[in-house]
XYZ file of C-alpha atoms in Angstrom:
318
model
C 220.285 85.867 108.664
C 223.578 87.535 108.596
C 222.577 90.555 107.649
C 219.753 90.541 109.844
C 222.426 90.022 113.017
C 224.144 92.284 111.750
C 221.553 95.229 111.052
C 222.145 96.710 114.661
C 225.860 96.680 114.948
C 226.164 100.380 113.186
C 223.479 101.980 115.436
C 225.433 100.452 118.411
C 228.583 102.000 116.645
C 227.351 105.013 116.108
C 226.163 105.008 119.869
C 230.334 104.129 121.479
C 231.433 106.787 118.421
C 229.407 109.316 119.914
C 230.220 108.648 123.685
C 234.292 108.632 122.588
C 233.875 112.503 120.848
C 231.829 113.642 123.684
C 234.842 112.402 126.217
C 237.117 113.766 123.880
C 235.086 117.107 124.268
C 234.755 117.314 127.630
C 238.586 116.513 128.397
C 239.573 118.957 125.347
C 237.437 121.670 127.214
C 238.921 120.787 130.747
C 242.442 121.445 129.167
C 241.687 124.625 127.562
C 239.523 125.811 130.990
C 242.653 125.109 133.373
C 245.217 126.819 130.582
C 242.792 129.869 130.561
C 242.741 130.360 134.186
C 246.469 129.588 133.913
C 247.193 131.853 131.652
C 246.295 134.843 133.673
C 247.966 133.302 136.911
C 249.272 136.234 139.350
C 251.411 133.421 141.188
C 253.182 132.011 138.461
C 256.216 133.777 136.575
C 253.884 133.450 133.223
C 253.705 137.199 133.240
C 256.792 138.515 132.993
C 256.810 141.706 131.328
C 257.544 143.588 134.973
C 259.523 142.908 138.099
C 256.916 142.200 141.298
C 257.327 144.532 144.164
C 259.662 142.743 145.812
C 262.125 142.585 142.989
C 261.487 146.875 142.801
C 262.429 146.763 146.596
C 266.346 147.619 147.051
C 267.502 145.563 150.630
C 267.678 148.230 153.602
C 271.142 149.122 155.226
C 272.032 146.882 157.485
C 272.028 149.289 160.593
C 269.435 148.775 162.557
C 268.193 152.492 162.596
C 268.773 152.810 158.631
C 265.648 153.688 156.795
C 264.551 151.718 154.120
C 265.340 152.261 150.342
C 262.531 153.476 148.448
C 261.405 151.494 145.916
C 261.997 152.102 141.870
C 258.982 154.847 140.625
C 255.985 152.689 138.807
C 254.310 154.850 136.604
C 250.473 154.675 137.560
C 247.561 154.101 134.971
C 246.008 157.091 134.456
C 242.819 157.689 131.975
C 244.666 159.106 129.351
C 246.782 155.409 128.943
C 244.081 153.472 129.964
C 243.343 152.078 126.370
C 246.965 151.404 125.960
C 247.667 149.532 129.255
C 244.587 147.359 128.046
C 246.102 146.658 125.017
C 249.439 145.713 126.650
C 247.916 143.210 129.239
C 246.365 141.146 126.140
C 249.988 139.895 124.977
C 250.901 138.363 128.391
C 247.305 137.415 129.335
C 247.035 134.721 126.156
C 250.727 133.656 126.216
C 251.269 132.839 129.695
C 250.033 129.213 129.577
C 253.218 128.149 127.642
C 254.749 129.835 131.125
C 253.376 127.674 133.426
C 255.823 126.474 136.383
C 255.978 123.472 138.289
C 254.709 125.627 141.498
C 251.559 126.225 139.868
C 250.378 122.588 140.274
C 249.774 123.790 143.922
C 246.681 125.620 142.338
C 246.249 123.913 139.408
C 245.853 120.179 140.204
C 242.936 121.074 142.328
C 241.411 123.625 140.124
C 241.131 121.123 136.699
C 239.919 118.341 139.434
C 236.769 120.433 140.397
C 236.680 122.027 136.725
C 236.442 118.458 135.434
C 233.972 117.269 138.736
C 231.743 120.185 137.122
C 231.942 119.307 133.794
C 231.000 115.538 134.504
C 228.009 116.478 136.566
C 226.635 119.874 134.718
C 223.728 118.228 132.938
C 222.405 116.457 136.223
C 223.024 119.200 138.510
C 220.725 121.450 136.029
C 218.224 119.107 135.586
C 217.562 118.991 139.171
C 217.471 122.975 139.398
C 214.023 124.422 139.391
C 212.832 125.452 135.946
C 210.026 127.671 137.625
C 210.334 130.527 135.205
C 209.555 133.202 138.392
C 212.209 131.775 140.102
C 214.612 131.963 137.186
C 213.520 135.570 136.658
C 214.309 136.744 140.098
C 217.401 134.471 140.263
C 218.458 136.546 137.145
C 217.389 139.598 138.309
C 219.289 139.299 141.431
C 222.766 138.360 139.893
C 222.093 141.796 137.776
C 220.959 143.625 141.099
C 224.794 142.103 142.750
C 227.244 142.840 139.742
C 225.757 146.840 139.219
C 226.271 147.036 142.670
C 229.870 145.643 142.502
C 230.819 147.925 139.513
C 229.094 150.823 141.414
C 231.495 150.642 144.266
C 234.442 151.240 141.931
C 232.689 153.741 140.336
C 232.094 155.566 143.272
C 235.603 155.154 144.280
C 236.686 157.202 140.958
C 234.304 159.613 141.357
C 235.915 160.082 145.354
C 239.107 160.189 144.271
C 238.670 162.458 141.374
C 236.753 164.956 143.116
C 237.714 164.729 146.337
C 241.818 164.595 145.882
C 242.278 160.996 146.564
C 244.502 158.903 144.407
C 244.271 155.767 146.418
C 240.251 155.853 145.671
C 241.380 157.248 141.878
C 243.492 154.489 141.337
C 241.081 151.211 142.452
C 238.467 153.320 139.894
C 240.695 153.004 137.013
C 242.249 149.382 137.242
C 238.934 148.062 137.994
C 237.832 149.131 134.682
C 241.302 148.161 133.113
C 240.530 144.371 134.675
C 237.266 144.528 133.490
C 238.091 145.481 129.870
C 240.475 142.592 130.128
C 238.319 140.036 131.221
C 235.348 141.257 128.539
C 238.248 140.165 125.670
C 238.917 136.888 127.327
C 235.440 136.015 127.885
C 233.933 136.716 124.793
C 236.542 135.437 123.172
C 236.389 132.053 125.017
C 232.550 132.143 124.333
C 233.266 132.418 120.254
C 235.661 129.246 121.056
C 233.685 126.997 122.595
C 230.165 128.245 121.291
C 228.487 126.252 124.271
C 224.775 126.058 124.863
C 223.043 127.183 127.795
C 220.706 125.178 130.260
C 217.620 125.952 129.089
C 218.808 124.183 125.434
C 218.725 120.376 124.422
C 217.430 119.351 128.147
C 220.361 120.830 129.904
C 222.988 118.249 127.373
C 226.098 121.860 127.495
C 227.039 120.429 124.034
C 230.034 122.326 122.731
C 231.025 123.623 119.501
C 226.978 123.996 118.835
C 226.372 126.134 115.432
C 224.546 129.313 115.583
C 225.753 130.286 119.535
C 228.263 132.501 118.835
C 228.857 134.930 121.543
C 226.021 133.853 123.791
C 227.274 131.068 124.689
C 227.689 129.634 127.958
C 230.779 128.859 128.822
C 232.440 130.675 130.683
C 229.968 132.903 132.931
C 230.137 136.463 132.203
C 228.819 137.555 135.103
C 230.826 135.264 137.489
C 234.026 136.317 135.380
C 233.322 140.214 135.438
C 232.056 139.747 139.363
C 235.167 137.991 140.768
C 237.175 140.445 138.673
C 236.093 143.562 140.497
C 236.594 141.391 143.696
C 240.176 140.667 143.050
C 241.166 144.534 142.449
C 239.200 145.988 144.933
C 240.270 142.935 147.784
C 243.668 144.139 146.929
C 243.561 147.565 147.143
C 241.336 147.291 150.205
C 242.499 144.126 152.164
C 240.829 144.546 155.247
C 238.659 141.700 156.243
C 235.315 143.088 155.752
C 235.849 144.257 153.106
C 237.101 141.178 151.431
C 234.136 139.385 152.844
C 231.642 141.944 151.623
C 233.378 141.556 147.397
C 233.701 137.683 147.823
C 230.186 137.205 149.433
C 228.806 139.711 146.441
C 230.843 137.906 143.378
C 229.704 134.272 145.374
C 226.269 135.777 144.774
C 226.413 136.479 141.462
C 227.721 133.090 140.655
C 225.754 130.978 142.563
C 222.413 133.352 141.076
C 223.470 132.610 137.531
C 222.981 128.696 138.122
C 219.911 129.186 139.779
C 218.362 131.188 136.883
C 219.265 128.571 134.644
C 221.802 130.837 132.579
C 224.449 129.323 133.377
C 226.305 125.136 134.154
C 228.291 125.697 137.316
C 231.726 124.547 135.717
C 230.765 128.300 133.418
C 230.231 129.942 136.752
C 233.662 127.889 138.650
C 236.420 128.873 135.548
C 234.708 132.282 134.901
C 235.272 132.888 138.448
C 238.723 131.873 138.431
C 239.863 133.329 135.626
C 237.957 136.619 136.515
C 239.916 136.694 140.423
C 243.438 136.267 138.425
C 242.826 138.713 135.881
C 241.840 141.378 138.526
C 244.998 140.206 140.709
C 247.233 140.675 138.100
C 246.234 143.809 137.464
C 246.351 144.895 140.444
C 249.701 143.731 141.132
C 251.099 145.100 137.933
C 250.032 148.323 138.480
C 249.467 149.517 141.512
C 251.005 152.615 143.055
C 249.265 153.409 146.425
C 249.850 149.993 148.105
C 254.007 150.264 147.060
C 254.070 153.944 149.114
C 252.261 153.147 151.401
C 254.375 150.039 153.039
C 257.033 152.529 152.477
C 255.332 155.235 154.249
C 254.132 152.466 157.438
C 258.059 152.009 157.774
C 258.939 155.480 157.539
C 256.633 156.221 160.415
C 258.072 153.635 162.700
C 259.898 156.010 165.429
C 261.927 154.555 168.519
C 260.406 156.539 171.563
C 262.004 155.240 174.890
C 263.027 152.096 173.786
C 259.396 150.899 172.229
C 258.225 150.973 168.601
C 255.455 153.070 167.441
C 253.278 152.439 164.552
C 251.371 155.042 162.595
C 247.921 153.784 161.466
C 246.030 154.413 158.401
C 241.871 154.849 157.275
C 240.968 152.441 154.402
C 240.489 155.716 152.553
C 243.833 157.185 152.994
């Protein structure tokens, strides 16, 4: 008898074992998620290896008609160091996490809550997408259709400011493909890591550390990282309003298009498209010339004419 009362004590074991490593899992994966996205924060002092604009910026003389100092020369990116600037980002990009500042809660807190909100609710939110293979196929074929678009636009810029003389077009063609080189090593990278399985696999379960994934795994979205990192370099070098709308409601696209085709879990979609923005931030605010001469240049212009302030204005294509 008291073996027989005892017979089903290891399956229900087993059962608590298994829920305990799959918490430990998902928490382990919400840690290394937020550090990712941490790691290539533009607002924290993580990367350090240059002084932000404002440290570049000497005060102005105190007179009120004094001109401004110009800032320190940053040497641009060009093609020829393009390789070599890649290779530099790469050493502040993976140790900034142990940089993290107490600031950085401000984004971080809320970031790890909806990473971990994702996480917990992945396999139900899938499960109640459509599995209609046409509707996957176009949902796929449209998050393709958005991101060639997206890396057209930068493309085109290059080919503008190569041809056409302008280095403010020039330069957003060249550290868009320096931010997206960066983001293809963190991503595939982080997909080797955590080797997670997509939707369409074990009824939707995301298991991580699956054998046999590789770099096809899930988590995080390439698309959504790759998307979101064209936005964040072209938002900054172009900050007018529509055409920040017109990169976010693009990269939005893309991310939302990868859940719908079933490719993607939206916490792979939510951290890829975090970490993608930060990367393309920081490299636009590490290396960009144009937007440093020309707040020096919108001050120069400033001329007292009868008492009032005028303001030269500039074309986005300047």
């Amino acid at each position: 008898m008291s073996a027989g009362l005892g017979a089903p004590e290891p399956a229900s074991t087993s059962k608590v074992c298994a829920e305990m490593k799959s918490t430990r899992c998902t928490f382990r994966c919400l840690l290394v998620s937020v550090c990712l996205c941490a790691g290539v924060s533009p607002a924290s002092d993580a990367f350090a290896s240059d002084p932000p604009v404002t440290a570049q910026i000497s005060p102005p003389v105190a007179a009120e008609d004094a001109l401004p100092d110009a800032p320190k020369p940053r040497p641009p990116v060009t093609e020829k160091g393009l390789p070599l600037a890649i290779l530099k980002d790469q050493i502040p990009i993976w140790t900034s996490p142990v940089r993290v500042r107490t600031h950085d809660l401000i984004w971080l807190l809320p970031l790890g809550a909806a990473t971990g909100v994702a996480l917990a609710t992945d396999t139900d939110v899938m499960r109640d997408v459509s599995r209609d293979r046409t509707f996957n196929k176009d949902s796929v074929n449209v998050s393709n259709s958005l991101l060639g678009f997206e890396i057209a636009v930068p493309v085109s810029l290059y080919g503008v400011g190569l041809f056409k003389g302008n280095p403010h077009a020039r330069e957003t063609g060249i550290l868009s493909g320096e931010a997206l080189a960066d983001s293809v090593v963190v991503e595939e990278v982080t997909k080797i890591i955590f080797r997670r399985e997509r939707p369409l696999y074990n009824n939707a379960a995301g298991d991580f550390f699956a054998p046999n994934i590789g770099a096809n795994g899930s988590f995080p979205s390439s698309h959504s990282m790759l998307a979101w990192t064209l936005a964040g370099v072209i938002a900054g070098e172009y900050p007018s309003k529509w055409v920040q709308v017109s990169v976010y409601s693009i990269a939005s696209g893309v991310s939302v298009t990868r859940v719908l085709g079933q490719e993607h879990f939206p916490s792979d979609v939510l951290v890829g498209a975090a970490a993608g923005w930060l990367i393309g931030h920081y490299v636009f605010e590490k290396h960009h010339v144009h937007h440093v001469s020309h707040a020096l240049q919108a001050k120069l212009s400033r001329r007292t004419v009868g008492g009032s302030e005028t303001e030269t204005t500039h074309g986005i294509l300047d």
